[in-house]
PDB file of C-alpha atoms in Angstrom:
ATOM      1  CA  UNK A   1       0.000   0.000   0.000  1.00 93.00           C
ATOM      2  CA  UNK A   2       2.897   2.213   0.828  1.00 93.00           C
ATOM      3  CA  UNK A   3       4.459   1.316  -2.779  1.00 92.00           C
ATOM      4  CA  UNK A   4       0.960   2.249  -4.180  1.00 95.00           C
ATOM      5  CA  UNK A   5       1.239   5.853  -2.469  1.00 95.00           C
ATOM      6  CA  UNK A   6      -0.821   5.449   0.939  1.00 96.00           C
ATOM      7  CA  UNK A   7       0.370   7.207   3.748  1.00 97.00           C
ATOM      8  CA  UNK A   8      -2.207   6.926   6.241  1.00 96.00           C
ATOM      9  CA  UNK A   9      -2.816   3.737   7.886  1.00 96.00           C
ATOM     10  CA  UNK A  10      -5.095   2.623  10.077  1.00 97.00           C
ATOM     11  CA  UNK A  11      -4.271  -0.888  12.666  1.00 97.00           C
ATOM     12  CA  UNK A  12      -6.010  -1.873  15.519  1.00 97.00           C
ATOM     13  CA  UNK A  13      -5.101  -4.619  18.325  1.00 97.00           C
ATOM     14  CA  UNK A  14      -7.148  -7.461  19.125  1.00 97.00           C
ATOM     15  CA  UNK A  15     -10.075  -7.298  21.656  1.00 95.00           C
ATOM     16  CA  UNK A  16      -9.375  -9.568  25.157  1.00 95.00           C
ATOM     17  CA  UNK A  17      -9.984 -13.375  23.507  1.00 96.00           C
ATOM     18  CA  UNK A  18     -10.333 -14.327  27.214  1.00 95.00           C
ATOM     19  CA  UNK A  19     -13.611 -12.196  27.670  1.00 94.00           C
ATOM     20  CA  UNK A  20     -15.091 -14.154  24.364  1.00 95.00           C
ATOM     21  CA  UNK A  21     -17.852 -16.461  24.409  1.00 95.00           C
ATOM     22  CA  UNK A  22     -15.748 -19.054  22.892  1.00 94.00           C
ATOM     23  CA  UNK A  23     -14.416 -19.695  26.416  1.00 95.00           C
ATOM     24  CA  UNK A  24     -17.656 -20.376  27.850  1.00 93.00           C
ATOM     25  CA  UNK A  25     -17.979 -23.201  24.569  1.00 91.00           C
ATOM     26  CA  UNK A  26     -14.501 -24.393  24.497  1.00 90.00           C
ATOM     27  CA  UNK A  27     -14.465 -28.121  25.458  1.00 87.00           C
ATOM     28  CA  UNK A  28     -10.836 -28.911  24.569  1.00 88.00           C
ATOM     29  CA  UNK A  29      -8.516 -26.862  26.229  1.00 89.00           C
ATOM     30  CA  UNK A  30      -6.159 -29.145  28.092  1.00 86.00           C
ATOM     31  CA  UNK A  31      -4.603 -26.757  30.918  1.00 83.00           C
ATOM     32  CA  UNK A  32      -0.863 -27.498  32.081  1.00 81.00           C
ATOM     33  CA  UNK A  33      -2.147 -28.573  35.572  1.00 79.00           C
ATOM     34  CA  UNK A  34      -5.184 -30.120  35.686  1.00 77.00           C
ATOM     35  CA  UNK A  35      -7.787 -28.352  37.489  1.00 72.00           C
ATOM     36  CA  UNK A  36     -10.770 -29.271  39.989  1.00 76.00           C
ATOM     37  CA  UNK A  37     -13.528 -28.856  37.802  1.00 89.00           C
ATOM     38  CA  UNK A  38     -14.424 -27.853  34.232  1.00 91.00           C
ATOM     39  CA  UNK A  39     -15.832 -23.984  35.729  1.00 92.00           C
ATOM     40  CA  UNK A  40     -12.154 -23.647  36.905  1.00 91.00           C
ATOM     41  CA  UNK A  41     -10.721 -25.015  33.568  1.00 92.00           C
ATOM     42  CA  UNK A  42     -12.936 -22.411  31.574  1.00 93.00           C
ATOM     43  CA  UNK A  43     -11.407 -19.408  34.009  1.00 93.00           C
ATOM     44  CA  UNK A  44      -7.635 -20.793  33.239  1.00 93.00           C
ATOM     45  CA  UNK A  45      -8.551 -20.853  29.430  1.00 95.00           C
ATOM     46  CA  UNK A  46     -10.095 -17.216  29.585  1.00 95.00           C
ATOM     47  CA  UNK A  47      -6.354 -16.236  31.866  1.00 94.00           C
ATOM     48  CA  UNK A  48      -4.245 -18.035  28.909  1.00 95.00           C
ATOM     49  CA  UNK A  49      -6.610 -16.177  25.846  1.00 96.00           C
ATOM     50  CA  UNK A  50      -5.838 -13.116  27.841  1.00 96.00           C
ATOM     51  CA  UNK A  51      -1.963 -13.619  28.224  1.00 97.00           C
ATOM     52  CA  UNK A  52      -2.002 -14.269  24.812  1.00 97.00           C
ATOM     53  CA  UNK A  53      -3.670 -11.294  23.340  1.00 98.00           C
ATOM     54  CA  UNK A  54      -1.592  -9.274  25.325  1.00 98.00           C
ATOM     55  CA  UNK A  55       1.307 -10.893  23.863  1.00 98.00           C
ATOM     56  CA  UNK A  56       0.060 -10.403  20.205  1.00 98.00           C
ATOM     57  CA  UNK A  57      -0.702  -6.422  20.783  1.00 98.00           C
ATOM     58  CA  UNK A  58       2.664  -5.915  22.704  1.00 98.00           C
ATOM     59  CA  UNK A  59       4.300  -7.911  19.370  1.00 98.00           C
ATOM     60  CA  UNK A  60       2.276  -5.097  16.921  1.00 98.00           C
ATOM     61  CA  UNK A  61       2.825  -1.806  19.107  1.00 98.00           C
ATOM     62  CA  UNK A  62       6.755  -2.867  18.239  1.00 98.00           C
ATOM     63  CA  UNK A  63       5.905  -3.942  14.584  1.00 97.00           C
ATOM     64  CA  UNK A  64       4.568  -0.784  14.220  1.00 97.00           C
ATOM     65  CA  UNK A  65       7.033   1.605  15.230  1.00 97.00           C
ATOM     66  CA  UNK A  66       9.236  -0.464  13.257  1.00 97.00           C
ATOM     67  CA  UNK A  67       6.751   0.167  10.715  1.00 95.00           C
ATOM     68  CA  UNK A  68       7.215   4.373  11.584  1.00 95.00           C
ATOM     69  CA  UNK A  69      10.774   4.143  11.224  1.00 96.00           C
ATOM     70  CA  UNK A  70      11.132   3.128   8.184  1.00 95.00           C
ATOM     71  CA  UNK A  71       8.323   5.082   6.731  1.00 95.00           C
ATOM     72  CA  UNK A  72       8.765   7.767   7.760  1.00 89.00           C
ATOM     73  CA  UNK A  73       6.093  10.066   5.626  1.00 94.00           C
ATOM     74  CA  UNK A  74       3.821   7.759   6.947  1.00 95.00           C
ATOM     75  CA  UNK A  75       1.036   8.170   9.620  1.00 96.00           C
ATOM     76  CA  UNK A  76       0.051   5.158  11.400  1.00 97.00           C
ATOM     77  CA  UNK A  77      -2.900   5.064  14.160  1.00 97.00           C
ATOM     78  CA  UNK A  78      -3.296   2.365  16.178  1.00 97.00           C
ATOM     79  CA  UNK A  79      -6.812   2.175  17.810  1.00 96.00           C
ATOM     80  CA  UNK A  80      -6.917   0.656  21.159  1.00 96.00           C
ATOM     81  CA  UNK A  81      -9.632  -2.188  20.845  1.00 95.00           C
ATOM     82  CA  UNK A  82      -8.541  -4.044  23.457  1.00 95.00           C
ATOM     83  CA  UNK A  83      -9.344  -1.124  26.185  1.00 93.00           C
ATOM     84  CA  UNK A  84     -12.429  -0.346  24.017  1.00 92.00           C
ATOM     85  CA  UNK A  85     -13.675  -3.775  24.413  1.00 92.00           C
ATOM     86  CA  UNK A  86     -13.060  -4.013  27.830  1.00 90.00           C
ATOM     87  CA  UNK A  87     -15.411  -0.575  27.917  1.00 89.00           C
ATOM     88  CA  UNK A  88     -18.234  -2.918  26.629  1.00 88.00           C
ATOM     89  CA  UNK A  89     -17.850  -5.347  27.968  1.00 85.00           C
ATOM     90  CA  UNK A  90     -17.908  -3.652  31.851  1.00 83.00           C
ATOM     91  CA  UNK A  91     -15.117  -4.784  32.739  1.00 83.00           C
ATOM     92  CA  UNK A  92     -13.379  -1.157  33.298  1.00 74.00           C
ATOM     93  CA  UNK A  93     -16.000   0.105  36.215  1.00 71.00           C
ATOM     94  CA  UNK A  94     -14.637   3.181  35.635  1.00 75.00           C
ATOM     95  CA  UNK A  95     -15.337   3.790  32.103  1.00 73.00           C
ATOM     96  CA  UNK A  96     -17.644   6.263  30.556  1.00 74.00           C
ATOM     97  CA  UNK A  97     -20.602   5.345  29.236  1.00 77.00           C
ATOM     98  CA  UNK A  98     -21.416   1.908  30.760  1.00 79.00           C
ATOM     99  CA  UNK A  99     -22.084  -0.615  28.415  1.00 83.00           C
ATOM    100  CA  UNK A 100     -26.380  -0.033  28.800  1.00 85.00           C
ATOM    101  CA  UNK A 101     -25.472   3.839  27.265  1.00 87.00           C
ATOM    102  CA  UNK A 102     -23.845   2.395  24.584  1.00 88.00           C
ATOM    103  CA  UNK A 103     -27.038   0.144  23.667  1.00 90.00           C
ATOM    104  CA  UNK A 104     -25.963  -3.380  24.979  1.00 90.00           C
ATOM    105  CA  UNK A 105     -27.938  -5.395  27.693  1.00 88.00           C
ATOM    106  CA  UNK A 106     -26.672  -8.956  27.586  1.00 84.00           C
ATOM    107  CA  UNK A 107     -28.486  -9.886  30.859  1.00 84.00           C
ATOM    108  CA  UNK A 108     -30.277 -12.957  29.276  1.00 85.00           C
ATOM    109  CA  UNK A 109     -27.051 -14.114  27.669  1.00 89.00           C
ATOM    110  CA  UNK A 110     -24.526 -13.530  30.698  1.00 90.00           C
ATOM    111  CA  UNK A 111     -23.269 -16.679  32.256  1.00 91.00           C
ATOM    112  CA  UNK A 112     -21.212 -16.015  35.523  1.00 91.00           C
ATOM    113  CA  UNK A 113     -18.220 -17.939  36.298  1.00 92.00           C
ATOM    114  CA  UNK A 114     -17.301 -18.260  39.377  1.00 91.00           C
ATOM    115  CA  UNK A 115     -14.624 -20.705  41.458  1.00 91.00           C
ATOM    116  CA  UNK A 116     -12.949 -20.274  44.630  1.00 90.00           C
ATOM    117  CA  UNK A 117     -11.831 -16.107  44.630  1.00 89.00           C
ATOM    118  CA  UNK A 118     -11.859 -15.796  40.972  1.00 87.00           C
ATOM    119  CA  UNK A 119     -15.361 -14.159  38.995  1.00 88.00           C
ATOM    120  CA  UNK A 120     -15.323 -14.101  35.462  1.00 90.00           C
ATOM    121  CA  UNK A 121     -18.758 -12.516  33.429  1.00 90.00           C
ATOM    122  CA  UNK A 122     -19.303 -13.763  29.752  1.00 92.00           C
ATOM    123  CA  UNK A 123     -21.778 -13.530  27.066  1.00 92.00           C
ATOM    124  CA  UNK A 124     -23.322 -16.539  25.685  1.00 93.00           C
ATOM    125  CA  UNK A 125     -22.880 -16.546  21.484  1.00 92.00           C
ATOM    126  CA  UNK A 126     -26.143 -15.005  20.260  1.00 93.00           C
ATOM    127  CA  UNK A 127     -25.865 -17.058  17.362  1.00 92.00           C
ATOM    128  CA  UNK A 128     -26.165 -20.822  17.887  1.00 89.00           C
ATOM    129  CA  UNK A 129     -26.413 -22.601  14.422  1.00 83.00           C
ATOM    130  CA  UNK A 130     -23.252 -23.586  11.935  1.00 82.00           C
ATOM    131  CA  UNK A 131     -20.628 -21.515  10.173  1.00 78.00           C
ATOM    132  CA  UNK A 132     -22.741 -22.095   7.207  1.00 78.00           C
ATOM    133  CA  UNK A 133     -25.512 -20.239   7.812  1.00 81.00           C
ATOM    134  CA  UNK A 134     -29.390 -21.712   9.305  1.00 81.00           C
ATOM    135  CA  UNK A 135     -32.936 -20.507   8.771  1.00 81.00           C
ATOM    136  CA  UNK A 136     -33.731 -21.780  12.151  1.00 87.00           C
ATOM    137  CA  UNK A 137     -35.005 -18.442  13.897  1.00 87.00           C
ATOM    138  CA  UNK A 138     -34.627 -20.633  17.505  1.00 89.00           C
ATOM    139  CA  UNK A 139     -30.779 -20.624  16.682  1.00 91.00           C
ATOM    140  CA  UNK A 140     -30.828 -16.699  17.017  1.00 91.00           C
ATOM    141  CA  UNK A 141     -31.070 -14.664  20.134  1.00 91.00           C
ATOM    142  CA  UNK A 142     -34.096 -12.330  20.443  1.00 89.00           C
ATOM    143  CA  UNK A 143     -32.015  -9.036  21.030  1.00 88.00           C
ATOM    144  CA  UNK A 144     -29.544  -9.476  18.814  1.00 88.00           C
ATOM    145  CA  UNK A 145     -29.040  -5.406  18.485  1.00 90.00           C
ATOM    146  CA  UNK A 146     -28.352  -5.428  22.388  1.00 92.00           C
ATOM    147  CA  UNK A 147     -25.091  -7.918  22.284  1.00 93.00           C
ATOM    148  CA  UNK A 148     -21.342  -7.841  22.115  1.00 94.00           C
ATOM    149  CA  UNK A 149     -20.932 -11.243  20.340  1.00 94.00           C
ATOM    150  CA  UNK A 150     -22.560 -12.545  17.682  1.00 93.00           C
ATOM    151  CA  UNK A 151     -20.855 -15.982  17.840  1.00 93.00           C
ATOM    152  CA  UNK A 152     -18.074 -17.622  20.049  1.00 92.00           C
ATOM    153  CA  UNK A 153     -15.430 -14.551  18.599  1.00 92.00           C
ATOM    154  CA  UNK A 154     -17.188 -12.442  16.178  1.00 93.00           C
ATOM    155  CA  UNK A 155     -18.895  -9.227  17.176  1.00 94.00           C
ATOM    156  CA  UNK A 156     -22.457  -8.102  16.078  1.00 94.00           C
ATOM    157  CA  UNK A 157     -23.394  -5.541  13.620  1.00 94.00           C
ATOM    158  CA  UNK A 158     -23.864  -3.141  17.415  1.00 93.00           C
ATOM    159  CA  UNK A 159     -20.390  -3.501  17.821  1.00 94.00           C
ATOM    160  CA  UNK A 160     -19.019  -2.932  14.609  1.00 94.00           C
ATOM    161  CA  UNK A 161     -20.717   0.288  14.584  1.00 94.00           C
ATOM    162  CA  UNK A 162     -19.223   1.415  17.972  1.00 94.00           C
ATOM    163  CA  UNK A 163     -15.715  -0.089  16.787  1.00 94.00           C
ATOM    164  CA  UNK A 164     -16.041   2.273  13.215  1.00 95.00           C
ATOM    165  CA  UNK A 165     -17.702   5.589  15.305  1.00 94.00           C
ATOM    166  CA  UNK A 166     -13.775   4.347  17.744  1.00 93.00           C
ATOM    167  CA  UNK A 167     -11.729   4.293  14.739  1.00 95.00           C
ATOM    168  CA  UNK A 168     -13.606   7.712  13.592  1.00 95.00           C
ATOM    169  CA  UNK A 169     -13.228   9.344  16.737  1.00 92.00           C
ATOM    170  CA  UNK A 170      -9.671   8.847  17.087  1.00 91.00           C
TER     171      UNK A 170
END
């Protein structure tokens, strides 16, 4: 794109994996010690998705200003979706707007994990039928404009808007 003549770029990190619903349907995930129960197992995954996002955004802050070094008539923004997410998702208490002001209420789909001192809140997929598509309306939540997830990673069409109106505002 550079070669082409672009000079203003646009990246953005990845949102928490550990606060997607994917860790609420994973059945596989084999932890390095085994835990008590399969609640405690879930938490560990949604700790390791975590770790590793972290890991992949600290990798492209550096690729990045590698990136602004050596192009340097370049302008590269790099939107925070990872904080943004968490702002959705209520997970920063101190954010404003609360996820209900930006349009969400996931109450029906929450599922609360809980085991020993650790408390971790997740959204059920909204979407429950194959990657290939289903006419089956039971396979669709009934407020699917009031979700974060669509399926076990993807994001509905709600939260695409608020990610575009992010990458707008910034």
């Amino acid at each position: 794109l550079y070669g082409a003549g672009a000079r203003r770029f646009v990246m953005l990190d990845l949102p928490d994996l550990g606060r997607t619903p994917i860790v609420l349907q994973n059945t596989t995930y084999i932890p390095e010690r085994p835990q008590e129960n399969d609640v405690a197992r879930r938490i560990e995954l949604a700790h390791r998705l975590t770790q590793l996002t972290l890991y992949h955004n600290r990798l492209l802050v550096e690729a990045i200003d590698q990136l602004r070094a050596e192009l340097p008539a370049s302008k590269i923004l790099l939107v925070d979706t990872f904080k943004f997410f968490q702002q959705l998702n209520g997970v920063d208490e101190t954010a404003v707007p609360q996820p209900r002001e930006y349009g969400y209420d996931i109450a029906e789909l929450e599922e609360t994990l809980e085991h020993e001192d650790m408390r971790l809140r997740l959204q059920q997929p909204c979407y429950r039928g194959t990657y290939l598509g289903t006419l089956d309306k039971s396979k669709i939540c009934p407020e699917q404009d009031k979700v974060i997830f669509w399926d076990t990673v993807h994001p509905t069409t709600l939260t695409h808007c608020w990610q575009a109106w992010k990458v707008g505002s910034e």
